[in-house]
Coordinates of C-alpha atoms in Angstrom, one line a residue:
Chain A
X96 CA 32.1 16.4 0.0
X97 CA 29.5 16.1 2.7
X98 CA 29.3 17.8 5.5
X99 CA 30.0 21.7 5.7
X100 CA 29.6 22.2 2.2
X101 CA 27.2 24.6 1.4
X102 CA 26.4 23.8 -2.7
X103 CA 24.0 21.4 -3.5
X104 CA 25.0 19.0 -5.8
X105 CA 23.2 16.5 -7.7
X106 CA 24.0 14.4 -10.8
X107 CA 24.2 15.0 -14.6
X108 CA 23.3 12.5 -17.4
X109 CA 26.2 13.7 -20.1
X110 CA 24.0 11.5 -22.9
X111 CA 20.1 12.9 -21.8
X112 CA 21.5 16.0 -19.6
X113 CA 18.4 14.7 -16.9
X114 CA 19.1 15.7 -13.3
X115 CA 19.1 13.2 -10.4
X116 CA 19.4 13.2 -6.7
X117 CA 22.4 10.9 -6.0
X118 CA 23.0 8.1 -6.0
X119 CA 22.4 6.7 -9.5
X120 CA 24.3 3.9 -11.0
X121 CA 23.3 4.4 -14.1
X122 CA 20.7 7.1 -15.6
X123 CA 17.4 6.1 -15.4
X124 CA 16.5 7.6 -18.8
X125 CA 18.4 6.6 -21.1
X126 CA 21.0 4.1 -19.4
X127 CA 23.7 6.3 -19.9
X128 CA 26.8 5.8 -17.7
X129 CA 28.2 8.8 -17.4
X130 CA 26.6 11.1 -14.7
X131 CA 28.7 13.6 -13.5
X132 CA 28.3 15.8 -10.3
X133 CA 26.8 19.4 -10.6
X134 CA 26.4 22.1 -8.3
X135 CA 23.0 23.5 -8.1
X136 CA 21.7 27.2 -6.8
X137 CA 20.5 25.5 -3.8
X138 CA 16.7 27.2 -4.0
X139 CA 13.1 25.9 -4.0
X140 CA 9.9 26.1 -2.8
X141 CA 7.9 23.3 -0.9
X142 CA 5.8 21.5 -2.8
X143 CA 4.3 19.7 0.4
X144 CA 5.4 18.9 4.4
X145 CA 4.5 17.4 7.6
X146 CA 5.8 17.0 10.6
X147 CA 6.6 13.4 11.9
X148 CA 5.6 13.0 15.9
X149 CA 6.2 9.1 15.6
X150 CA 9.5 8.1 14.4
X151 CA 11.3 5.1 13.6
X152 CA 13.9 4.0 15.5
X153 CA 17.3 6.2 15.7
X154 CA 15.1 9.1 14.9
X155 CA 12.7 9.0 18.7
X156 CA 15.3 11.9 20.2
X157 CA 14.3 14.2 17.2
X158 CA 10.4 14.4 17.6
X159 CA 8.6 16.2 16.1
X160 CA 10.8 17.0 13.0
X161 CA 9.4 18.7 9.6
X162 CA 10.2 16.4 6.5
X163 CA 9.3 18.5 3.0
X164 CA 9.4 17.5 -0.5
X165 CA 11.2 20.2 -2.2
X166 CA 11.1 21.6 -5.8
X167 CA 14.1 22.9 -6.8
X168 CA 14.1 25.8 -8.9
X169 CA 16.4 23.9 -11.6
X170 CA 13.5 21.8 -11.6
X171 CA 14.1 19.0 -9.5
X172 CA 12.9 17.6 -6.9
X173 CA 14.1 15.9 -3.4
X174 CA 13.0 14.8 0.0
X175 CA 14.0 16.8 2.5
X176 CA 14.2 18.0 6.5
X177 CA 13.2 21.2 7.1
X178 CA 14.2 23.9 9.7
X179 CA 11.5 26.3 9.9
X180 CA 12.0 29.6 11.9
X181 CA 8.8 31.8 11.3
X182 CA 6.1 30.7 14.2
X183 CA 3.5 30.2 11.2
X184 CA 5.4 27.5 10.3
X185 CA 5.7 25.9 7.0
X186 CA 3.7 26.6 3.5
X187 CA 3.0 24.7 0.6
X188 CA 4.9 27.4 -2.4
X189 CA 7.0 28.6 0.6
X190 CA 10.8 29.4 -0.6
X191 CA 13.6 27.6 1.2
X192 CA 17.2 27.1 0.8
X193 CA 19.6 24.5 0.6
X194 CA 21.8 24.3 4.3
X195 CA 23.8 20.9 4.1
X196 CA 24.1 17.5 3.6
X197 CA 24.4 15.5 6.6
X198 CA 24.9 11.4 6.6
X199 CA 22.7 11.2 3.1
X200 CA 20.2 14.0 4.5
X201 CA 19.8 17.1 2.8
X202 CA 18.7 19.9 5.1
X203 CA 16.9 23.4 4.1
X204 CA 15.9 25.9 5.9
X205 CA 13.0 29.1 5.3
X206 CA 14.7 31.5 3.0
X207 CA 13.3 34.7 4.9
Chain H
X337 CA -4.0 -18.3 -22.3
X338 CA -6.2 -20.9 -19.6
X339 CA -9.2 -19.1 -17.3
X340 CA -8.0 -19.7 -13.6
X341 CA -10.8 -19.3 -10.9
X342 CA -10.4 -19.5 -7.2
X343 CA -12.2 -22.6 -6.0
X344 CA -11.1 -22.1 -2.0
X345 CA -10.6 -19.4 0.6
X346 CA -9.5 -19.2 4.2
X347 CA -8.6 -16.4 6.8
X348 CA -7.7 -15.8 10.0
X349 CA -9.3 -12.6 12.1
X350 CA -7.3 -9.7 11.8
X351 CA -5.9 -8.2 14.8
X352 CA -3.7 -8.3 17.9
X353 CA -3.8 -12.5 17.7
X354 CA -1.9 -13.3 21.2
X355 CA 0.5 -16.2 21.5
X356 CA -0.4 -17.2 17.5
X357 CA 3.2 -18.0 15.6
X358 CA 3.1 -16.7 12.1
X359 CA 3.5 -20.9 11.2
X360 CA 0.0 -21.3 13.3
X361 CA -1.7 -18.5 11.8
X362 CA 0.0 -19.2 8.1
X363 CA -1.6 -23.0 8.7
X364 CA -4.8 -22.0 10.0
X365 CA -5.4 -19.9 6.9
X366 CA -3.8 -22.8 4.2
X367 CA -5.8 -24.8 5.8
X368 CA -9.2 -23.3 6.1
X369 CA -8.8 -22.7 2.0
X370 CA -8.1 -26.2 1.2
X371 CA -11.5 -27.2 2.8
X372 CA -13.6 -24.5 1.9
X373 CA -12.2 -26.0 -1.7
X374 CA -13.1 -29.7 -0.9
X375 CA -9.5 -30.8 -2.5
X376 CA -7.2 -33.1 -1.0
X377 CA -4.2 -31.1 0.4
X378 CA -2.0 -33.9 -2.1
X379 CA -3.8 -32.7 -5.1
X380 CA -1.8 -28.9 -5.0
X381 CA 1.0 -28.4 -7.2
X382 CA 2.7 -25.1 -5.9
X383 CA 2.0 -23.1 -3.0
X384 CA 3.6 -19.2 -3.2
X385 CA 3.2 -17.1 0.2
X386 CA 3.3 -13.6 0.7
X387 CA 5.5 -12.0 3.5
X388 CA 6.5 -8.8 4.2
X389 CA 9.1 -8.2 7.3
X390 CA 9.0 -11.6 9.1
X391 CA 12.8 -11.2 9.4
X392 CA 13.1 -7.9 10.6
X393 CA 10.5 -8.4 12.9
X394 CA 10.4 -11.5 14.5
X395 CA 13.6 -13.0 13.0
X396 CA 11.9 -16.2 10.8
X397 CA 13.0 -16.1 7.1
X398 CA 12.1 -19.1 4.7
X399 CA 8.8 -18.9 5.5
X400 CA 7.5 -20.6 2.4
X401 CA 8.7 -24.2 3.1
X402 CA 8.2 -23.5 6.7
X403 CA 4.6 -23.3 6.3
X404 CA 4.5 -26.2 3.5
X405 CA 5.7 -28.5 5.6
X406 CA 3.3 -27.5 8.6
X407 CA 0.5 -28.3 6.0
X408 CA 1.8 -31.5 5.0
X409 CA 2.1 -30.6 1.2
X410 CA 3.9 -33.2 -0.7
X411 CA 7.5 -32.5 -1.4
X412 CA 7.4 -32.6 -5.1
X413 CA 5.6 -29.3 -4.6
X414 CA 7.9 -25.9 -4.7
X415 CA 7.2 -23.4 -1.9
X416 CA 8.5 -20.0 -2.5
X417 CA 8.0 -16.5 -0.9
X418 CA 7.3 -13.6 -2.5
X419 CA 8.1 -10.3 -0.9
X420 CA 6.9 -6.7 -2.6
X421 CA 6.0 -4.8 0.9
X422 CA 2.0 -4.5 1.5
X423 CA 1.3 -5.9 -1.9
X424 CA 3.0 -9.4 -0.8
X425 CA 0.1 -11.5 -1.0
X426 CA -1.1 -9.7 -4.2
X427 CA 1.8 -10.8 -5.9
X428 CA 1.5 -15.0 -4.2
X429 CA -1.6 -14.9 -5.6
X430 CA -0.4 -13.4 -9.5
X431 CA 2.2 -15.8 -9.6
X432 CA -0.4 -19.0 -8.7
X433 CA -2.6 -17.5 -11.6
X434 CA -0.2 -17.1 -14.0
X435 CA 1.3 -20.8 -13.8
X436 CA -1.8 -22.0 -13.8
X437 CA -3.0 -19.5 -16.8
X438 CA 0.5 -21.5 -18.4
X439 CA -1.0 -24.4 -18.3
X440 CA 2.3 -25.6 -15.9
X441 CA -0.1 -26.4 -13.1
X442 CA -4.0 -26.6 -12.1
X443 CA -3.8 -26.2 -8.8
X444 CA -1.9 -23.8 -6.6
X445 CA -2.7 -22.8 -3.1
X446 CA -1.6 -19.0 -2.5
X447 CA -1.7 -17.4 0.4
X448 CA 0.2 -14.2 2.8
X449 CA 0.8 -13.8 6.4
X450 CA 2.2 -11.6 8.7
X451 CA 2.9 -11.4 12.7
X452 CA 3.6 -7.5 13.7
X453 CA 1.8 -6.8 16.8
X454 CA 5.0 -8.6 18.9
X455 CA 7.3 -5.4 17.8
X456 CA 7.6 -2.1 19.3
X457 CA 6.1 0.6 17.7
X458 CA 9.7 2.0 17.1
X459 CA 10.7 -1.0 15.3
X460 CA 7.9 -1.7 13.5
X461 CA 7.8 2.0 12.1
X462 CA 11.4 1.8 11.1
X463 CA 10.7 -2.0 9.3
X464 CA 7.3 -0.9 7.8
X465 CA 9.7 2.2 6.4
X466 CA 12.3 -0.3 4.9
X467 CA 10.5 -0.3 1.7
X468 CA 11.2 3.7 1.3
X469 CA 14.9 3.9 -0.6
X470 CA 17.5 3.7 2.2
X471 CA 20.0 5.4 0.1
X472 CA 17.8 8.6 -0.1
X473 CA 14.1 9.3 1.3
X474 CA 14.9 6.5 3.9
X475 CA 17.5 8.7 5.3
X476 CA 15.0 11.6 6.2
X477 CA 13.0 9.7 8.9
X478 CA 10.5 9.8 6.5
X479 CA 7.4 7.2 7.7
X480 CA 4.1 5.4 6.0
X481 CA 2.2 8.2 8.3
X482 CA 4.4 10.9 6.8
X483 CA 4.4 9.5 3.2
X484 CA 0.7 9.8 3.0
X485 CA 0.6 12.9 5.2
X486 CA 2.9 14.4 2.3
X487 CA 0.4 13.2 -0.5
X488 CA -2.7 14.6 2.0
X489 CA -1.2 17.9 2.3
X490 CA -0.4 18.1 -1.6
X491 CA -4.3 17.2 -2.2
X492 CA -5.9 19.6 -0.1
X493 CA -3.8 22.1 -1.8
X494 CA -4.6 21.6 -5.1
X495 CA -7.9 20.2 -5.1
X496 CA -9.5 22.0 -1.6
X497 CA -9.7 17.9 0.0
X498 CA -11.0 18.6 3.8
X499 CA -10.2 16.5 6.9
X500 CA -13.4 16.1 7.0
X501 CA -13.3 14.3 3.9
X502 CA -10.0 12.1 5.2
X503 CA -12.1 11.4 8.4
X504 CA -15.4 10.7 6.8
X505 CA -13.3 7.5 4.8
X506 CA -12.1 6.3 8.6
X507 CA -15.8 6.8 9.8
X508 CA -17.5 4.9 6.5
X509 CA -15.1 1.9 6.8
X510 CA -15.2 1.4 10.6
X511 CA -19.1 1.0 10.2
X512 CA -18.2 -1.5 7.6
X513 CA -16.2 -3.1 9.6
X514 CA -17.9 -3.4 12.7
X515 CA -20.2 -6.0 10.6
X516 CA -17.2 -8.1 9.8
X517 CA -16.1 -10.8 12.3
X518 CA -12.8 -10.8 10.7
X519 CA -12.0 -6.8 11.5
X520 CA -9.9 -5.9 13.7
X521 CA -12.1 -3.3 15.1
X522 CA -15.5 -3.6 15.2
X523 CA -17.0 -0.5 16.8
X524 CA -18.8 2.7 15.0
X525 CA -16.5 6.2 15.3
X526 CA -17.5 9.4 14.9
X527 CA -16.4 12.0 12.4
X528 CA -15.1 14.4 16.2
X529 CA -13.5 10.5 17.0
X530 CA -11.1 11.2 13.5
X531 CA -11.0 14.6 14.3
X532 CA -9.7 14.6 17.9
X533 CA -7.7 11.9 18.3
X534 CA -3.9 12.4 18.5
X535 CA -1.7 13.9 15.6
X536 CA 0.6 11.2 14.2
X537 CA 1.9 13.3 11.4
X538 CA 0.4 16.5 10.0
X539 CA -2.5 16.2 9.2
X540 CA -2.8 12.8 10.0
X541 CA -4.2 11.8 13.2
X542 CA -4.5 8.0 15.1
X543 CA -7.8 7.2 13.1
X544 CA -6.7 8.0 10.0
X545 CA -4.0 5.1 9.9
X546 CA -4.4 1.7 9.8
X547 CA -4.1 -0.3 12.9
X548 CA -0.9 -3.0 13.5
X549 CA -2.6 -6.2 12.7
X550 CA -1.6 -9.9 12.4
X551 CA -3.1 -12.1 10.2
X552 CA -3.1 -14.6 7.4
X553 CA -5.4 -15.3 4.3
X554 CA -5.4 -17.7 1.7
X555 CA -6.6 -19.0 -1.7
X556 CA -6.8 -22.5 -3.5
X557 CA -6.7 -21.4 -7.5
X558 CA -7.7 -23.9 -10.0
X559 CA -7.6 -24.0 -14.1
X560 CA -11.5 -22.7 -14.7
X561 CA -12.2 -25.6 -17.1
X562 CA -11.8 -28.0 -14.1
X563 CA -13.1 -25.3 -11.3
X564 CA -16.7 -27.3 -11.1
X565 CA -15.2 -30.3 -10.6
X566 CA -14.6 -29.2 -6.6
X567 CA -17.1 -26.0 -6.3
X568 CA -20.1 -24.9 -7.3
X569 CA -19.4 -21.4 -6.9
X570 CA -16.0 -20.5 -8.6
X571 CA -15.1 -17.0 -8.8
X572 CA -13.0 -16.7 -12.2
X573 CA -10.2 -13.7 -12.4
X574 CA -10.6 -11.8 -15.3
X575 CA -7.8 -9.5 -14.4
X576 CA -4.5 -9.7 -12.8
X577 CA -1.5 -7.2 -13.1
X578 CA 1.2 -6.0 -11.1
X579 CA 3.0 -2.6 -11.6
X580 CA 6.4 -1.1 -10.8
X581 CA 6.4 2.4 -9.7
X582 CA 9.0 4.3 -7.7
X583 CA 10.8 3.8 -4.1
X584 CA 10.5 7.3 -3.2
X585 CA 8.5 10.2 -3.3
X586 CA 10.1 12.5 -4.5
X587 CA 10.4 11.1 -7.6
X588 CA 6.5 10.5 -8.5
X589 CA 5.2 13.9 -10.0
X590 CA 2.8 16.0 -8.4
X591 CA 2.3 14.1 -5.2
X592 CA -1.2 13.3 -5.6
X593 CA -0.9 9.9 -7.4
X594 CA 0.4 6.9 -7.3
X595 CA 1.9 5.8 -11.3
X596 CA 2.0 2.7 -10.5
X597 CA -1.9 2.4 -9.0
X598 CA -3.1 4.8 -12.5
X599 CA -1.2 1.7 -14.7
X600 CA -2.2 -1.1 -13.2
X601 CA -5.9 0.0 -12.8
X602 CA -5.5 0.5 -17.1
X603 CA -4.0 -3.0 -17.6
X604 CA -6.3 -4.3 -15.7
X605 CA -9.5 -3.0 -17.3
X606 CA -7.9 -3.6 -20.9
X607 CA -6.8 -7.3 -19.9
X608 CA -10.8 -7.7 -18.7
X609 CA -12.5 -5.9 -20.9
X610 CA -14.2 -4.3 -18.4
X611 CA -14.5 -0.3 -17.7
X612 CA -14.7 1.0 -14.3
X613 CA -18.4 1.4 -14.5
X614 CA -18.8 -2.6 -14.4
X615 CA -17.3 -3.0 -11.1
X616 CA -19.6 -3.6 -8.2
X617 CA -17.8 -3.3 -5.4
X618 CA -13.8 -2.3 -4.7
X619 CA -11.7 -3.4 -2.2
X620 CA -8.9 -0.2 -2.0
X621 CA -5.7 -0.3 0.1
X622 CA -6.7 2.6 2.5
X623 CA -3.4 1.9 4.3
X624 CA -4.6 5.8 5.5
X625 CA -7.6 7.8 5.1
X626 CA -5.8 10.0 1.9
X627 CA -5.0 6.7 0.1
X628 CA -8.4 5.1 -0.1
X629 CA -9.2 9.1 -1.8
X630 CA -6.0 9.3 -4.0
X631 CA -6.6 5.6 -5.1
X632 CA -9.9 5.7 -6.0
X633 CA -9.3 8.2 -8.7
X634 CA -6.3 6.7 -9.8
X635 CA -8.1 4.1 -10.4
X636 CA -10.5 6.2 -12.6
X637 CA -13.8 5.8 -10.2
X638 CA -13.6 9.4 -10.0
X639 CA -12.1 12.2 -11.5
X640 CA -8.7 13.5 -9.7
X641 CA -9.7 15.8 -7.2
X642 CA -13.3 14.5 -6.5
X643 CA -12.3 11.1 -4.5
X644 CA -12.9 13.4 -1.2
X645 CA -15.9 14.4 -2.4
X646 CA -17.7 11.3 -3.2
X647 CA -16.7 10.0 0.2
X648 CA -18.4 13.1 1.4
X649 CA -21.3 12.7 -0.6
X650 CA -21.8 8.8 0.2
X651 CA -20.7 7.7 -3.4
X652 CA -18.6 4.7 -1.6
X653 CA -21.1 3.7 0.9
X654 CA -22.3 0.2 0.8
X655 CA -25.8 1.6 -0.3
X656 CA -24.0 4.1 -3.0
X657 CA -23.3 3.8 -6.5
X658 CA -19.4 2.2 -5.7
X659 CA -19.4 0.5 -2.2
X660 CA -15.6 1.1 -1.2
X661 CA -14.6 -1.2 1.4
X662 CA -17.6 -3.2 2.7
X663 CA -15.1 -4.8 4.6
X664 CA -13.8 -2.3 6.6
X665 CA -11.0 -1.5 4.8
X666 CA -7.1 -2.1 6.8
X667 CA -8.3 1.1 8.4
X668 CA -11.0 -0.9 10.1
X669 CA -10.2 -4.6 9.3
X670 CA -6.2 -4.2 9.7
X671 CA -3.5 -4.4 8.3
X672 CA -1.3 -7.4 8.6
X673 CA 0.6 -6.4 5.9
X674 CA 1.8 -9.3 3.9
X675 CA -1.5 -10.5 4.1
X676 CA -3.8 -8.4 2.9
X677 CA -3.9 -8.5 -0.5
X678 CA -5.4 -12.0 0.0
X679 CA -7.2 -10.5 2.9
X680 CA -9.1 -8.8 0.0
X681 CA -9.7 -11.3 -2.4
X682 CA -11.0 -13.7 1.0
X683 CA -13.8 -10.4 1.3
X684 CA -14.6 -10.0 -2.3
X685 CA -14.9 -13.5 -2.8
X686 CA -17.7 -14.1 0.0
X687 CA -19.2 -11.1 -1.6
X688 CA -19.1 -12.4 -4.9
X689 CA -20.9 -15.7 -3.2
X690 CA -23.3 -13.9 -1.3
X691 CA -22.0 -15.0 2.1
X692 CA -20.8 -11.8 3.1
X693 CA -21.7 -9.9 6.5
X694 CA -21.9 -6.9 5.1
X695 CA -23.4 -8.3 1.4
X696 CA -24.1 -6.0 -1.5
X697 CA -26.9 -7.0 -3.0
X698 CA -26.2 -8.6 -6.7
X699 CA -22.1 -7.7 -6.3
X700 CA -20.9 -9.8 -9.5
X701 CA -18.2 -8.5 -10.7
X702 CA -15.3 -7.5 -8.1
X703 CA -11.7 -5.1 -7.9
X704 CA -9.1 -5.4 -5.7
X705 CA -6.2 -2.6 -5.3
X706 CA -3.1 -3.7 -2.6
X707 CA 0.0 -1.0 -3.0
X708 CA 3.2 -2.1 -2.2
X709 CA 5.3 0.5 -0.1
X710 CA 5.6 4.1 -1.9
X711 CA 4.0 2.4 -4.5
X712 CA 6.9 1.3 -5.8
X713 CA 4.6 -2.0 -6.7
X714 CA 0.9 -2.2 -7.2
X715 CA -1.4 -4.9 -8.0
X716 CA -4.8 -5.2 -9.5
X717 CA -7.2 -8.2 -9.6
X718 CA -10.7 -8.1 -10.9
X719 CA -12.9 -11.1 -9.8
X720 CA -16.2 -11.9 -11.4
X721 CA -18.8 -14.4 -10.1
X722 CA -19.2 -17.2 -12.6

C-alpha cells in the first residue's frame, strides 16, 4: 500500500518483537522469519538534516532538497525527505510527521 | 600464524591524470612496487586488486586479470578483484597478508586503482552513492556529502564541534599536502578559503570534501622471515582487520560514529599489542572534513567529542603529539577511491623509511584507517618499521 496512504508502516519480528524499516528478509536479530507489517503513529523528531545542493543523477530537477534522519517516537529510526514550511527551517529535536511513502521514499513534513 | 612485511611499494600521483587508462595507471603502480622490491615480477604468487566503480563508471569489469596480464605475471598466478567501496584496496591488501600469514604463499603483489575524473559529476555522485542501500537510504537522494553532512550536523549538536573546527582539518591537511608530489593539490588554503567556498550540503562546503581523483597504488608483501632476502628496510604489519558495519545510516546509533571504524580500531590494537598511545603517525580516511574528527575518536585518539578540538588545538599537526595526515589526507592528496587504502600504506611506508616529504621525525610505528561506504566496511592496518 504505497502511495496515498497516510500510516506508516514498518515491520515486526513476531520471535524478538524488534522494529525495522522494510524491507527485511529475515530479522536481523534473531533470524526470525516472520516479520509482519505494523502501522506506526507516524511521529518523530529529527535527530539530524541537511540539505543536498548536488545530487545524483535522476534527482538534479529537485535541488536543493532536505534529507533528515528521523527518530520515531516508537523508537525507531529512518532516513527520510523532509518538507519544511517555517522560514527558520529545520531543527535538530524538531517534531515532524509522517506524509507518505512514495517509490521506497518516506516523506515528513514540520508538525506545526 | 607467519609475520608478513611489505618489501615494495609503488604509486601513481593522484589527480585529474588525462588520457591515463585505469590498465596504464594500474601497471604503472604494479610496476613501480615490484622494483622498489628488487623481485622478479615471476617470483609473485597472487596478485589481489582493489576497485571500486570501474563498471559503472567507465564500463571495464575484470579488472584483476586485465591488469595481470599487462604486467606479464605468470599464469599459474590467480588475479582476483576485491570490491568493498573506498576501503577496496584495504581489503587487496588484507587478503595478500593473510595468505601469506597461511603460509599458502610468500609473495603477493596487492594493489587498487581507480579512474573517476572521466565521469560527470552527476554520475559519479549517483555511483559513489551506490554503496548506500538502494532498497532504502539510496532511495532518498541521500549523497557521501550529505551522509557526512548528516554525521557533522549530529556532532556539533551534541558535542558544540565548530566549522571552524571542520575547516581547520581541510586547512592542516592541504599544508600537508602541498609538500607531497603525489597530492592532488598542492597549494596552502585558508581557514575564510573553507569558510567561503560554495555549500555542497549543509554545512559542508567545496573544501570540506575530497576532490575526484584518479590514481593507483600498490604493494609487494612478503613472508617477514624471507623479507631481507630483497630489502633492507621491510615494514612488518602487526595489525590487519576488516570490519562490517551497516549500509545505511539510519541504522548506526547516534550518528556520531562509525561501529565498524570503533571495532576495527579494537581488533586491531588487541591483534598488535599495541595501545593508541604507541602510534606515531595515522593515516585517517578524511573522505570530509567531519570524518577525519569522528574517526579519530573512534579510533580512541581522543575522547568522543574532542576530535574538533584537537584539530583546533594542533594535536594532529605534523609537529603535534598525533600527526594526522602528513600526507595530505584525500582532502588534499585525493581520493581515487579504490585506491587509497594502498594510497595510505605507499605514505606510511616512506614514512616509516624516512623518505617521506613531509617526514616525522623517528615515525616507527604506523595506522592506517580506509572506510568503506557508510561504513558498512572498515579496515585497519598498523605498520611498524622493523
Amino acid at each position: 500500500m504505497e502511495g496515498n496512504s497516510d500510516r506508516l508502516k514498518v515491520l515486526k519480528c513476531q520471535k524478538c518483537h524488534g522494529l525495522f524499516i522494510p524491507p527485511k528478509y529475515v530479522c536481523p536479530q534473531c533470524a526470525g522469519s516472520q516479520l509482519e507489517e505494523v502501522s506506526l503513529s507516524g511521529k518523530g523528531k529529527i535527530m539530524t538534516y541537511t540539505t543536498v545542493r548536488v545530487a545524483p543523477s535522476g534527482f538534479e530537477n529537485q535541488v536543493p532538497y532536505d534529507i533528515a534522519i528521523i527518530e520515531l517516537s516508537e523508537r525507531i529510526n529512518l532516513t527520510a525527505r523532509l518538507i519544511v514550511r517555517d522560514e527558520e527551517g529545520p531543527k535538530i529535536g524538531g517534531e515532524v510527521i509522517f506524509l507518505r511513502k512514495e517509490a521506497g521514499t518516506y516523506w515528513f513534513e514540520s508538525s506545526h | 600464524m607467519r609475520g608478513v612485511s611489505i618489501i615494495g611499494i609503488g604509486t601513481t600521483r593522484y589527480g585529474i591524470l588525462e588520457g591515463q587508462s585505469i590498465k596504464e595507471m594500474a601497471t604503472f603502480a604494479c610496476n613501480d612496487a615490484i622494483h622498489d622490491a628488487g623481485i622478479d615480477r615471476k617470483q609473485i604468487e597472487a596478485f589481489y586488486l582493489g576497485n571500486y566503480i570501474s563498471g559503472m563508471i567507465i564500463r571495464q569489469e575484470t579488472l584483476a586479470p586485465l591488469v595481470g596480464g599487462s604486467i606479464g605475471l605468470r599464469k599459474e598466478v590467480p588475479c582476483t578483484k576485491v570490491e568493498g567501496a573506498c576501503s577496496s584496496a584495504s581489503i587487496a591488501l588484507r587478503h595478500g597478508y593473510l595468505l601469506i600469514a597461511a603460509g599458502v604463499y610468500d609473495i603477493v603483489l596487492v594493489a587498487g586503482a581507480e579512474k573517476m575524473s572521466s565521469a560527470p559529476i552527476e554520475k559519479l555522485t549517483a555511483s559513489l552513492g551506490a554503496s548506500i542501500d538502494m532498497e532504502t537510504e539510496g532511495l532518498t537522494g541521500l549523497t557521501f556529502p550529505g551522509f557526512w553532512a548528516l554525521m557533522a550536523r549530529r556532532h556539533m549538536h551534541e558535542f558544540g564541534t565548530t566549522i571552524e573546527q571542520l575547516a581547520m582539518v581541510a586547512v592542516k591537511n592541504h599544508k600537508n599536502g602541498s609538500l607531497n608530489p603525489r597530492a592532488r593539490f598542492r597549494n596552502i588554503i585558508t581557514l575564510e578559503n573553507v569558510i567561503n567556498s560554495r555549500l555542497i550540503t549543509d554545512p559542508l562546503k567545496l573544501y570540506d570534501c575530497c576532490p575526484i581523483s584518479d590514481g593507483a597504488s600498490a604493494a609487494v608483501l612478503c613472508a617477514s622471515h624471507l623479507a631481507k632476502e630483497f630489502s633492507n628496510n621491510p615494514v612488518e604489519i602487526v595489525g590487519s582487520v576488516q570490519t562490517t558495519g551497516f549500509s545505511t545510516l539510519f541504522e548506526q546509533g547516534q550518528q556520531i560514529s562509525l561501529p565498524a571504524t570503533i571495532l576495527a580500531g579494537k581488533l586491531a590494537f588487541e591483534m598488535s599489542g599495541l595501545k593508541p598511545q604507541d602510534i606515531d603517525i595515522v593515516e585517517i580516511h578524511d573522505c570530509f572534513t567531519p570524518a577525519e574528527i569522528v574517526d579519530s575518536e573512534d579510533l580512541g585518539f581522543f575522547e568522543k567529542g574532542k576530535g574538533g578540538w584537537a584539530v583546533l588545538d594542533g594535536v594532529t599537526q605534523p609537529d603535534g603529539k598525533l600527526p594526522i595526515n602528513p600526507s595530505g589526507g584525500l582532502l588534499c592528496k585525493g581520493h581515487p577511491v579504490g585506491a587509497t587504502g594502498l594510497g595510505q600504506i605507499y605514505e606510511v611506508v616512506r614514512q616509516l623509511r624516512d623518505e617521506h616529504e613531509n617526514q616525522i621525525k623517528g615515525a616507527q610505528i604506523g595506522l592506517t584507517h580506509n572506510a568503506g561506504g557508510t561504513g558498512a566496511v572498515c579496515t585497519v592496518h598498523i605498520l611498524k618499521r622493523r
